[in-house]
Amino acid sequence: MSEFTCNQEIVTVARRSLTQDVWDYLTGGAEAEMTMRRNRHSIDSYAFIPRVLRDMSSIDPSGTVLGQKVRIPVLLAPIGSLQAIYAGGGASSAKAASRFGTMPIISSITEPSLEDIAGAAEGPKVFQLYVRGDRDWIKAILGRAKSAGYTSLALTVDSAYYGIRERQLMNRWLPPSVQAQTGRHLQSAITWELMDYIRDLWQGSFMLKGVGSVADALMAVERGVDTLYISNHGGRQLDHCLGALDTLAEIAPVVKGRAELIVDGGFLRGTDVIKATALGASSVAIGRLQGWALAAGGEDGLVRCLELIEREIINALGLLGVNNFSQLTPDYIRKTEVVGPTHELSTFYHLKERLT
Ligand SMILES: Cc1cc2nc3c(=O)[nH]c(=O)nc-3n(C[C@H](O)[C@H](O)[C@H](O)COP(=O)(O)O)c2cc1C
């Protein structure tokens, strides 16, 4: 798989490898897919302000996330039913993350079991929780995640209801995790009190996934949450939200460093990662791109995808006049107009013609 030349090529191969049903599950969003398109739009609508005549002979693309050094500040976002996209499921993401040198966030609704995924690869891993039971159920699953060695917990809170994903509806196709699920109504009833309960039970590194407003970011910080994972679930839940990068731009100046910020939604390139970091995120996470890379080339494909993003980061930092992420500030970017059409894959401008 090392012959993939750019991530655009990886997505082209993924499109050919996946059935229409699975492609739509992975690639689609909710309703009019406006949130999903705004994710890309918000990223595309920032321009760089480069600096010159600085010594750029050495560039360090590494980052620090949740106190851990990562080779690049790009985590693997949790993906449910990953086994439908690639047979190895969450274990393949964990192995690829470990080989490359970043952290995977493992969905509580993917296969194989959380223990098998934890055992598949070395290195720090985050366990993502969907609440699917009562307090005893929560206690049991967190106990299992702790014993299996997960280093952090991500509680997803943007999913009181399952988004209305019209591609899936029209295909009459549901992912295995949704077909099998019980206890979903308990997810609809999560409150700040239950969040406190879960965090106290876990007693370790904890993040709230699905923060989408300044008001909730402030409430979380006041309750002592140390990591906010800003996300609209890749536009798969509530439609007509802001693009995730615009949400980060609103939240970061208000949080003022009182919590670590992670963001996802539409991140596909090294330049995208740099924009999020300039706005105050410690890292981004990749959802769909992770799935496409696994579909195109399995674990090797995902490692290659991360290598390509690393190459793009080094190139763009060097051209921007920045040796490492700690030097980045909002002065290096500015909001501007977007050139050309924006859809979820508009950054991969070759894709359409290669597929037709
Ligand atoms: C196929 C698929 C399944 C997902 N499953 C989960 C999940 O189980 N738990 C979760 O918190 N988020 C889930 N998400 C949301 C991702 O973690 C992430 O927020 C989103 O994909 C980021 O946007 P991007 O795909 O544009 O990178 C899923 C996303 C996709 C594409």
XYZ file of N, CA and C in Angstrom, residues 20-255:
708
model
N -22.156 0.096 -2.186
C -22.856 1.385 -2.070
C -23.395 1.578 -0.647
N -23.940 0.503 -0.053
C -24.512 0.612 1.301
C -23.467 1.056 2.318
N -22.313 0.411 2.273
C -21.285 0.708 3.276
C -20.639 2.068 2.980
N -20.444 2.359 1.693
C -19.923 3.688 1.337
C -20.847 4.777 1.895
N -22.139 4.599 1.717
C -23.093 5.609 2.192
C -23.119 5.700 3.709
N -23.007 4.557 4.386
C -22.934 4.572 5.860
C -21.730 5.390 6.313
N -20.584 5.124 5.689
C -19.347 5.785 6.109
C -19.325 7.258 5.701
N -19.769 7.534 4.499
C -19.546 8.851 3.906
C -20.682 9.831 4.186
N -21.874 9.328 4.426
C -23.046 10.204 4.501
C -23.190 10.939 5.820
N -24.172 11.851 5.831
C -24.493 12.600 7.042
C -25.990 12.600 7.266
N -26.458 13.477 8.146
C -27.888 13.526 8.460
C -28.608 14.504 7.518
N -29.820 14.129 7.151
C -30.768 14.976 6.423
C -30.143 15.668 5.211
N -30.121 17.001 5.179
C -29.597 17.714 4.003
C -28.064 17.718 3.964
N -27.439 17.122 4.949
C -25.977 17.038 5.052
C -25.338 18.435 5.075
N -26.079 19.389 5.640
C -25.580 20.762 5.708
C -24.452 20.874 6.743
N -24.653 20.239 7.913
C -23.583 20.275 8.919
C -22.322 19.655 8.330
N -22.512 18.531 7.650
C -21.360 17.829 7.084
C -20.625 18.727 6.088
N -21.384 19.398 5.225
C -20.731 20.268 4.241
C -20.114 21.491 4.914
N -20.791 21.976 5.976
C -20.209 23.141 6.678
C -18.895 22.769 7.365
N -18.745 21.506 7.754
C -17.460 21.116 8.340
C -16.321 21.419 7.367
N -16.496 20.996 6.145
C -15.452 21.268 5.137
C -15.379 22.767 4.863
N -16.558 23.389 4.750
C -16.599 24.819 4.428
C -15.840 25.623 5.486
N -16.037 25.265 6.767
C -15.374 26.041 7.817
C -13.852 25.900 7.711
N -13.382 24.728 7.331
C -11.935 24.537 7.189
C -11.420 25.298 5.962
N -12.159 25.155 4.854
C -11.720 25.816 3.612
C -11.761 27.338 3.730
N -12.565 27.854 4.651
C -12.736 29.306 4.721
C -11.655 29.999 5.552
N -10.614 29.285 5.941
C -9.458 29.949 6.556
C -8.291 29.926 5.581
N -7.637 31.062 5.448
C -6.446 31.169 4.600
C -5.219 31.335 5.498
N -4.086 30.923 5.001
C -2.830 31.085 5.753
C -2.201 32.449 5.497
N -1.508 32.947 6.498
C -0.696 34.162 6.376
C 0.756 33.717 6.646
N 1.494 33.384 5.591
C 2.835 32.794 5.804
C 3.900 33.828 6.152
N 4.928 33.393 6.860
C 6.097 34.222 7.175
C 7.317 33.625 6.479
N 8.238 34.478 6.076
C 9.398 34.024 5.295
C 10.715 34.403 5.971
N 11.807 33.934 5.383
C 13.171 34.229 5.844
C 13.408 33.798 7.285
N 12.918 32.617 7.583
C 13.212 31.977 8.861
C 13.888 30.651 8.538
N 14.699 30.144 9.422
C 15.382 28.866 9.155
C 14.388 27.717 9.295
N 14.031 27.143 8.169
C 13.033 26.058 8.161
C 13.692 24.706 7.868
N 15.014 24.599 8.119
C 15.685 23.338 7.773
C 15.281 22.207 8.699
N 14.669 22.520 9.842
C 14.203 21.435 10.709
C 12.759 21.703 11.161
N 11.919 20.702 10.949
C 10.493 20.829 11.297
C 10.116 19.656 12.197
N 9.390 19.934 13.266
C 8.909 18.863 14.148
C 7.374 18.823 14.091
N 6.794 17.775 13.477
C 5.335 17.731 13.326
C 4.619 17.060 14.499
N 5.342 16.763 15.572
C 4.708 16.003 16.666
C 3.816 16.897 17.520
N 2.968 16.266 18.292
C 2.083 17.008 19.186
C 2.008 16.326 20.538
N 1.354 16.989 21.476
C 1.112 16.389 22.784
C -0.390 16.429 23.032
N -0.958 15.248 23.255
C -2.396 15.132 23.463
C -2.636 14.319 24.719
N -3.444 14.839 25.623
C -3.738 14.145 26.881
C -2.433 13.737 27.571
N -1.454 14.602 27.511
C -0.179 14.331 28.177
C 0.706 13.324 27.464
N 0.273 12.832 26.317
C 1.065 11.828 25.577
C 1.629 12.465 24.320
N 2.880 12.137 24.022
C 3.462 12.619 22.771
C 2.910 11.787 21.612
N 2.480 12.445 20.564
C 2.010 11.731 19.367
C 2.829 12.209 18.170
N 3.008 11.317 17.210
C 3.884 11.631 16.064
C 3.337 12.821 15.268
N 2.030 12.876 15.111
C 1.356 14.076 14.591
C 0.074 14.249 15.408
N -0.423 15.489 15.548
C -1.622 15.683 16.368
C -2.908 15.299 15.629
N -2.965 14.036 15.240
C -4.126 13.490 14.532
C -4.491 12.173 15.205
N -5.630 12.161 15.880
C -6.098 10.933 16.536
C -7.065 10.208 15.609
N -7.341 8.953 15.938
C -8.342 8.206 15.182
C -9.671 8.316 15.927
N -10.659 8.937 15.296
C -11.975 9.139 15.928
C -12.689 7.792 16.093
N -13.575 7.681 17.084
C -14.297 6.412 17.255
C -15.272 6.159 16.107
N -15.265 4.951 15.598
C -16.186 4.547 14.521
C -16.884 3.268 14.934
N -18.210 3.341 15.026
C -19.001 2.160 15.349
C -19.136 1.259 14.127
N -19.346 -0.029 14.363
C -19.509 -1.014 13.276
C -18.363 -0.960 12.267
N -17.170 -0.673 12.743
C -16.013 -0.580 11.837
C -15.785 -1.902 11.095
N -16.221 -2.996 11.722
C -16.026 -4.305 11.074
C -16.791 -4.411 9.751
N -17.824 -3.559 9.561
C -18.546 -3.587 8.280
C -17.724 -2.905 7.185
N -16.792 -2.046 7.597
C -15.960 -1.302 6.637
C -14.680 -2.085 6.338
N -14.120 -2.678 7.405
C -12.911 -3.490 7.241
C -12.959 -4.591 8.298
N -12.673 -5.822 7.871
C -12.932 -6.980 8.732
C -12.262 -6.907 10.099
N -11.087 -6.299 10.171
C -10.374 -6.227 11.450
C -11.030 -5.296 12.463
N -11.953 -4.463 12.023
C -12.679 -3.564 12.924
C -11.749 -2.687 13.749
N -12.164 -2.451 15.003
C -11.409 -1.558 15.881
C -9.985 -2.027 16.135
N -9.745 -3.342 16.048
C -8.384 -3.851 16.282
C -7.432 -3.334 15.198
N -7.938 -3.199 13.982
C -7.078 -2.706 12.899
C -6.721 -1.241 13.114
N -7.685 -0.448 13.584
C -7.362 0.959 13.876
C -6.316 1.036 14.986
N -6.504 0.211 16.029
C -5.561 0.236 17.153
C -4.157 -0.148 16.689
N -4.078 -1.169 15.840
C -2.757 -1.609 15.360
C -2.105 -0.532 14.506
N -2.890 0.075 13.615
C -2.319 1.107 12.737
C -1.856 2.308 13.569
N -2.659 2.698 14.568
C -2.283 3.837 15.416
C -0.979 3.536 16.142
N -0.865 2.327 16.652
C 0.328 1.943 17.389
C 1.558 1.922 16.474
N 1.399 1.354 15.283
C 2.527 1.313 14.342
C 2.968 2.711 13.947
N 2.007 3.596 13.755
C 2.365 4.944 13.304
C 2.844 5.827 14.451
N 2.187 5.687 15.603
C 2.568 6.534 16.732
C 1.538 7.585 17.094
N 0.257 7.186 17.018
C -0.780 8.086 17.521
C -1.785 7.306 18.347
N -2.830 7.988 18.791
C -3.777 7.358 19.716
C -5.104 7.054 19.019
N -5.628 5.852 19.207
C -6.958 5.566 18.681
C -8.016 5.815 19.760
N -9.168 6.259 19.340
C -10.319 6.349 20.249
C -11.267 5.241 19.796
N -11.505 4.287 20.676
C -12.200 3.069 20.268
C -13.680 3.156 20.631
N -14.528 2.982 19.614
C -15.981 3.045 19.832
C -16.450 1.885 20.699
N -17.408 2.177 21.571
C -17.983 1.109 22.407
C -18.933 0.227 21.603
N -19.218 0.617 20.334
C -20.125 -0.210 19.533
C -19.454 -0.722 18.260
N -18.168 -1.044 18.383
C -17.522 -1.705 17.244
C -17.027 -3.072 17.688
N -16.715 -3.907 16.727
C -16.139 -5.220 17.022
C -14.647 -5.172 16.738
N -13.819 -6.046 17.251
C -14.155 -7.085 18.242
C -14.399 -6.465 19.620
N -14.286 -7.257 20.674
C -14.599 -6.757 22.011
C -13.583 -5.709 22.440
N -13.950 -4.900 23.416
C -13.023 -3.866 23.879
C -11.737 -4.487 24.407
N -11.826 -5.687 24.970
C -10.618 -6.366 25.472
C -9.730 -6.800 24.301
N -10.351 -7.373 23.268
C -9.553 -7.828 22.121
C -8.885 -6.655 21.421
N -9.587 -5.538 21.346
C -8.993 -4.359 20.698
C -7.820 -3.862 21.541
N -8.028 -3.785 22.853
C -6.948 -3.300 23.730
C -5.732 -4.211 23.629
N -5.980 -5.515 23.497
C -4.881 -6.477 23.450
C -4.186 -6.528 22.094
N -4.795 -5.904 21.085
C -4.259 -6.041 19.727
C -3.018 -5.199 19.490
N -2.838 -4.144 20.293
C -1.719 -3.233 20.014
C -1.256 -2.534 21.275
N 0.021 -2.202 21.288
C 0.608 -1.429 22.389
C 0.158 0.027 22.304
N 0.422 0.768 23.363
C 0.252 2.219 23.301
C -1.030 2.692 23.949
N -1.085 3.992 24.295
C -2.262 4.552 24.954
C -3.493 4.518 24.044
N -4.632 4.223 24.653
C -5.874 4.155 23.878
C -6.994 4.809 24.662
N -7.911 5.436 23.940
C -9.075 6.063 24.559
C -10.278 5.157 24.314
N -11.105 4.975 25.343
C -12.342 4.211 25.167
C -13.504 5.191 25.069
N -14.289 5.079 23.988
C -15.457 5.965 23.818
C -16.718 5.254 24.275
N -17.471 5.922 25.118
C -18.676 5.297 25.688
C -19.964 5.893 25.152
N -20.859 5.010 24.706
C -22.274 5.337 24.535
C -22.993 4.682 25.695
N -23.868 5.430 26.368
C -24.616 4.851 27.488
C -25.745 3.982 26.933
N -25.691 2.704 27.284
C -26.688 1.759 26.769
C -27.310 0.941 27.903
N -27.153 1.458 29.139
C -27.695 0.712 30.269
C -27.761 1.597 31.497
N -28.162 0.991 32.613
C -28.309 1.754 33.864
C -26.951 1.920 34.547
N -26.964 2.427 35.784
C -25.687 2.711 36.458
C -24.859 1.443 36.682
N -25.521 0.316 36.920
C -24.778 -0.950 37.070
C -24.085 -1.327 35.760
N -24.816 -1.126 34.668
C -24.243 -1.420 33.349
C -23.030 -0.524 33.108
N -23.164 0.757 33.458
C -22.060 1.711 33.254
C -20.845 1.285 34.095
N -21.125 0.924 35.351
C -20.042 0.492 36.244
C -19.298 -0.700 35.657
N -20.068 -1.647 35.139
C -19.459 -2.872 34.603
C -18.605 -2.569 33.374
N -19.120 -1.755 32.459
C -18.352 -1.529 31.214
C -17.110 -0.668 31.490
N -17.235 0.296 32.415
C -16.051 1.101 32.742
C -14.998 0.249 33.455
N -15.451 -0.676 34.286
C -14.527 -1.599 34.958
C -13.774 -2.431 33.937
N -14.514 -2.904 32.921
C -13.860 -3.700 31.865
C -12.839 -2.845 31.098
N -13.219 -1.608 30.791
C -12.311 -0.738 30.019
C -11.053 -0.429 30.832
N -11.218 -0.200 32.135
C -10.054 0.066 33.000
C -9.134 -1.145 33.034
N -9.743 -2.334 33.287
C -8.918 -3.552 33.376
C -8.214 -3.841 32.061
N -8.872 -3.500 30.958
C -8.251 -3.779 29.657
C -7.107 -2.812 29.354
N -6.989 -1.732 30.133
C -5.840 -0.845 29.980
C -6.083 0.445 29.214
N -7.337 0.773 28.953
C -7.583 2.063 28.275
C -7.123 3.197 29.181
N -6.455 4.195 28.567
C -5.845 5.258 29.369
C -6.769 6.457 29.557
N -7.764 6.611 28.672
C -8.699 7.738 28.792
C -10.094 7.279 28.427
N -11.062 8.102 28.856
C -12.469 7.827 28.525
C -13.040 9.027 27.769
N -13.762 8.745 26.682
C -14.493 9.798 25.962
C -15.979 9.477 26.076
N -16.735 10.382 26.653
C -18.188 10.182 26.756
C -18.859 10.980 25.637
N -19.551 10.277 24.746
C -20.216 10.964 23.627
C -21.589 11.458 24.066
N -21.834 12.768 23.851
C -23.059 13.372 24.381
C -23.888 14.102 23.314
N -23.552 13.864 22.045
C -24.327 14.539 20.987
C -25.315 13.592 20.317
N -25.668 12.520 21.009
C -26.428 11.458 20.352
C -27.656 11.031 21.153
N -28.417 12.031 21.623
C -29.644 11.701 22.348
C -30.592 10.883 21.455
N -30.551 11.174 20.167
C -31.297 10.391 19.169
C -30.348 10.067 18.022
N -30.678 9.035 17.278
C -29.856 8.657 16.122
C -30.223 9.570 14.952
N -29.225 10.212 14.349
C -29.483 11.150 13.261
C -30.274 10.504 12.122
N -31.048 11.342 11.421
C -31.845 10.825 10.300
C -30.964 10.845 9.051
N -30.408 9.696 8.765
C -29.419 9.599 7.680
C -30.113 9.035 6.451
N -30.408 9.933 5.538
C -31.308 9.562 4.445
C -30.671 8.578 3.469
N -29.346 8.626 3.348
C -28.715 7.636 2.453
C -28.981 6.230 2.983
N -28.828 6.069 4.313
C -29.084 4.753 4.912
C -30.556 4.367 4.785
N -31.437 5.350 5.006
C -32.872 5.052 4.932
C -33.253 4.582 3.536
N -32.756 5.297 2.523
C -33.133 4.939 1.152
C -32.518 3.619 0.724
N -31.363 3.287 1.300
C -30.750 1.980 1.012
C -31.406 0.851 1.818
N -32.237 1.231 2.788
C -32.825 0.245 3.711
C -31.721 -0.596 4.342
N -30.696 0.072 4.810
C -29.505 -0.589 5.358
C -29.137 0.072 6.676
N -28.941 -0.739 7.699
C -28.504 -0.210 8.990
C -27.226 -0.917 9.399
N -26.293 -0.180 10.042
C -25.072 -0.847 10.498
C -25.383 -1.889 11.558
N -24.520 -2.904 11.702
C -24.787 -3.991 12.656
C -25.037 -3.488 14.075
N -24.327 -2.441 14.495
C -24.476 -1.980 15.881
C -25.872 -1.409 16.121
N -26.450 -0.794 15.111
C -27.790 -0.220 15.281
C -28.830 -1.344 15.248
N -28.606 -2.323 14.381
C -29.546 -3.454 14.332
C -29.582 -4.203 15.667
N -28.399 -4.281 16.315
C -28.288 -5.121 17.513
C -28.629 -4.380 18.803
N -28.844 -3.066 18.704
C -28.794 -2.302 19.951
C -29.999 -2.463 20.867
N -29.677 -2.435 22.155
C -30.714 -2.351 23.179
C -30.304 -1.214 24.116
N -31.238 -0.701 24.845
C -30.916 0.313 25.861
C -30.613 1.685 25.302
N -30.967 1.907 24.033
C -30.628 3.191 23.436
C -31.337 4.366 24.117
N -32.533 4.082 24.658
C -33.298 5.171 25.290
C -32.517 5.778 26.465
N -31.614 4.995 27.058
C -30.847 5.526 28.196
C -29.856 6.603 27.748
N -29.422 6.490 26.501
C -28.552 7.527 25.928
C -29.311 8.853 25.826
N -30.632 8.766 25.580
C -31.443 9.987 25.425
C -31.606 10.735 26.737
N -31.320 10.068 27.840
C -31.625 10.665 29.146
C -30.378 11.158 29.893
N -29.225 11.169 29.221
C -28.002 11.601 29.927
C -28.103 13.076 30.310
N -27.692 13.394 31.518
C -27.671 14.782 31.998
C -26.273 15.095 32.530
N -26.079 16.340 32.941
C -24.796 16.726 33.548
C -24.515 15.898 34.795
N -25.577 15.550 35.527
C -25.383 14.757 36.762
C -24.819 13.376 36.409
N -25.382 12.756 35.361
C -24.868 11.434 34.989
C -23.425 11.555 34.471
N -23.146 12.640 33.767
C -21.774 12.876 33.307
C -20.824 12.917 34.510
N -21.226 13.655 35.564
C -20.389 13.725 36.779
C -20.170 12.331 37.364
N -21.269 11.546 37.404
C -21.202 10.184 37.960
C -20.190 9.337 37.176
N -20.280 9.414 35.852
C -19.398 8.611 35.000
C -17.940 9.044 35.183
N -17.742 10.356 35.240
C -16.371 10.882 35.394
C -15.784 10.470 36.744
N -16.615 10.530 37.800
C -16.130 10.144 39.124
C -15.791 8.654 39.168
N -16.647 7.843 38.508
C -16.379 6.401 38.464
C -15.060 6.112 37.761
N -14.832 6.819 36.658
C -13.652 6.545 35.828
C -12.361 6.952 36.533
N -12.391 8.082 37.196
C -11.212 8.564 37.945
C -9.940 8.580 37.119
N -9.994 9.231 35.993
C -8.788 9.328 35.161
C -9.037 10.336 34.068
N -8.146 10.328 33.084
C -8.265 11.252 31.960
C -9.632 11.070 31.286
N -10.349 12.189 31.118
C -11.750 12.119 30.682
C -12.026 13.239 29.683
N -12.773 12.924 28.640
C -13.196 13.996 27.718
C -14.669 13.869 27.360
N -15.235 15.030 27.087
C -16.639 15.099 26.700
C -16.672 15.250 25.193
N -17.224 14.257 24.482
C -17.228 14.309 23.011
C -18.587 14.751 22.493
N -18.546 15.825 21.691
C -19.795 16.307 21.121
C -20.173 17.673 21.661
N -19.189 18.414 22.167
C -19.453 19.781 22.622
C -19.637 20.650 21.373
N -20.745 21.429 21.341
C -21.052 22.204 20.142
C -21.427 23.645 20.424
N -21.257 24.091 21.673
C -21.619 25.479 21.984
C -20.695 26.036 23.047
N -20.548 27.365 23.041
C -19.755 28.046 24.060
C -20.382 27.809 25.434
N -21.719 27.849 25.496
C -22.395 27.700 26.795
C -22.063 26.353 27.432
N -22.133 25.278 26.644
C -21.820 23.953 27.207
C -20.326 23.805 27.501
N -19.500 24.427 26.677
C -18.055 24.367 26.941
C -17.775 24.994 28.302
N -18.420 26.121 28.577
C -18.200 26.786 29.870
C -18.741 25.953 31.022
N -19.929 25.356 30.826
C -20.484 24.506 31.891
C -19.544 23.340 32.196
N -19.008 22.746 31.141
C -18.105 21.603 31.338
C -16.844 22.039 32.078
N -16.288 23.180 31.684
C -15.069 23.668 32.339
C -15.363 23.963 33.810
N -16.515 24.589 34.067
C -16.860 24.882 35.469
C -17.018 23.608 36.291
N -17.447 22.523 35.664
C -17.572 21.249 36.378
C -16.257 20.496 36.439
N -15.201 21.086 35.899
C -13.869 20.476 36.026
C -13.517 19.479 34.936
N -14.260 19.484 33.814
C -13.887 18.585 32.706
C -12.583 19.105 32.103
N -11.577 18.229 31.979
C -10.293 18.770 31.520
C -10.065 18.690 30.019
N -10.882 17.934 29.307
C -10.730 17.902 27.844
C -12.090 17.998 27.157
N -12.214 18.979 26.264
C -13.447 19.137 25.481
C -13.161 18.667 24.063
N -13.990 17.748 23.610
C -13.841 17.223 22.246
C -14.971 17.852 21.442
N -14.602 18.915 20.712
C -15.588 19.675 19.934
C -15.916 18.885 18.670
N -17.193 18.565 18.506
C -17.574 17.687 17.400
C -19.060 17.800 17.153
N -19.444 17.736 15.872
C -20.862 17.578 15.544
C -21.088 16.192 14.942
N -20.206 15.265 15.305
C -20.339 13.866 14.894
C -20.193 13.737 13.370
N -19.369 14.612 12.809
C -19.183 14.560 11.353
C -20.460 14.872 10.591
N -21.360 15.661 11.204
C -22.608 16.006 10.523
C -23.581 14.848 10.410
N -23.443 13.874 11.276
C -24.305 12.685 11.213
C -25.454 12.752 12.206
N -25.468 13.787 13.055
C -26.512 13.892 14.082
C -27.420 15.084 13.772
N -27.261 16.201 14.470
C -28.118 17.360 14.197
C -27.660 18.064 12.928
N -28.581 18.204 11.970
C -28.221 18.918 10.755
C -28.313 20.431 11.004
N -27.740 21.227 10.111
C -27.768 22.702 10.173
C -27.026 23.257 11.377
N -25.916 22.600 11.728
C -25.029 23.165 12.763
C -23.919 23.968 12.071
N -23.155 24.666 12.904
C -21.949 25.336 12.394
C -20.924 24.275 11.995
N -20.011 24.653 11.112
C -18.873 23.791 10.849
C -18.035 23.671 12.115
N -17.434 22.503 12.316
C -16.725 22.256 13.587
C -15.577 23.234 13.811
N -14.877 23.621 12.753
C -13.747 24.543 12.966
C -14.256 25.922 13.410
N -15.419 26.328 12.907
C -16.002 27.598 13.363
C -16.421 27.497 14.829
N -16.909 26.321 15.237
C -17.264 26.129 16.648
C -16.011 26.214 17.515
N -14.930 25.593 17.064
C -13.665 25.697 17.802
C -13.244 27.166 17.932
N -13.379 27.918 16.829
C -12.956 29.329 16.843
C -13.770 30.141 17.849
N -15.019 29.729 18.109
C -15.834 30.427 19.110
C -15.455 29.997 20.527
N -15.199 28.705 20.689
C -14.988 28.166 22.047
C -13.595 28.489 22.588
N -12.572 28.364 21.741
C -11.183 28.479 22.241
C -10.912 29.789 22.993
N -11.327 30.949 22.459
C -11.005 32.186 23.187
C -11.751 32.331 24.507
N -12.867 31.623 24.655
C -13.649 31.720 25.892
C -13.091 30.754 26.946
N -12.676 29.579 26.494
C -12.122 28.582 27.427
C -10.740 29.032 27.923
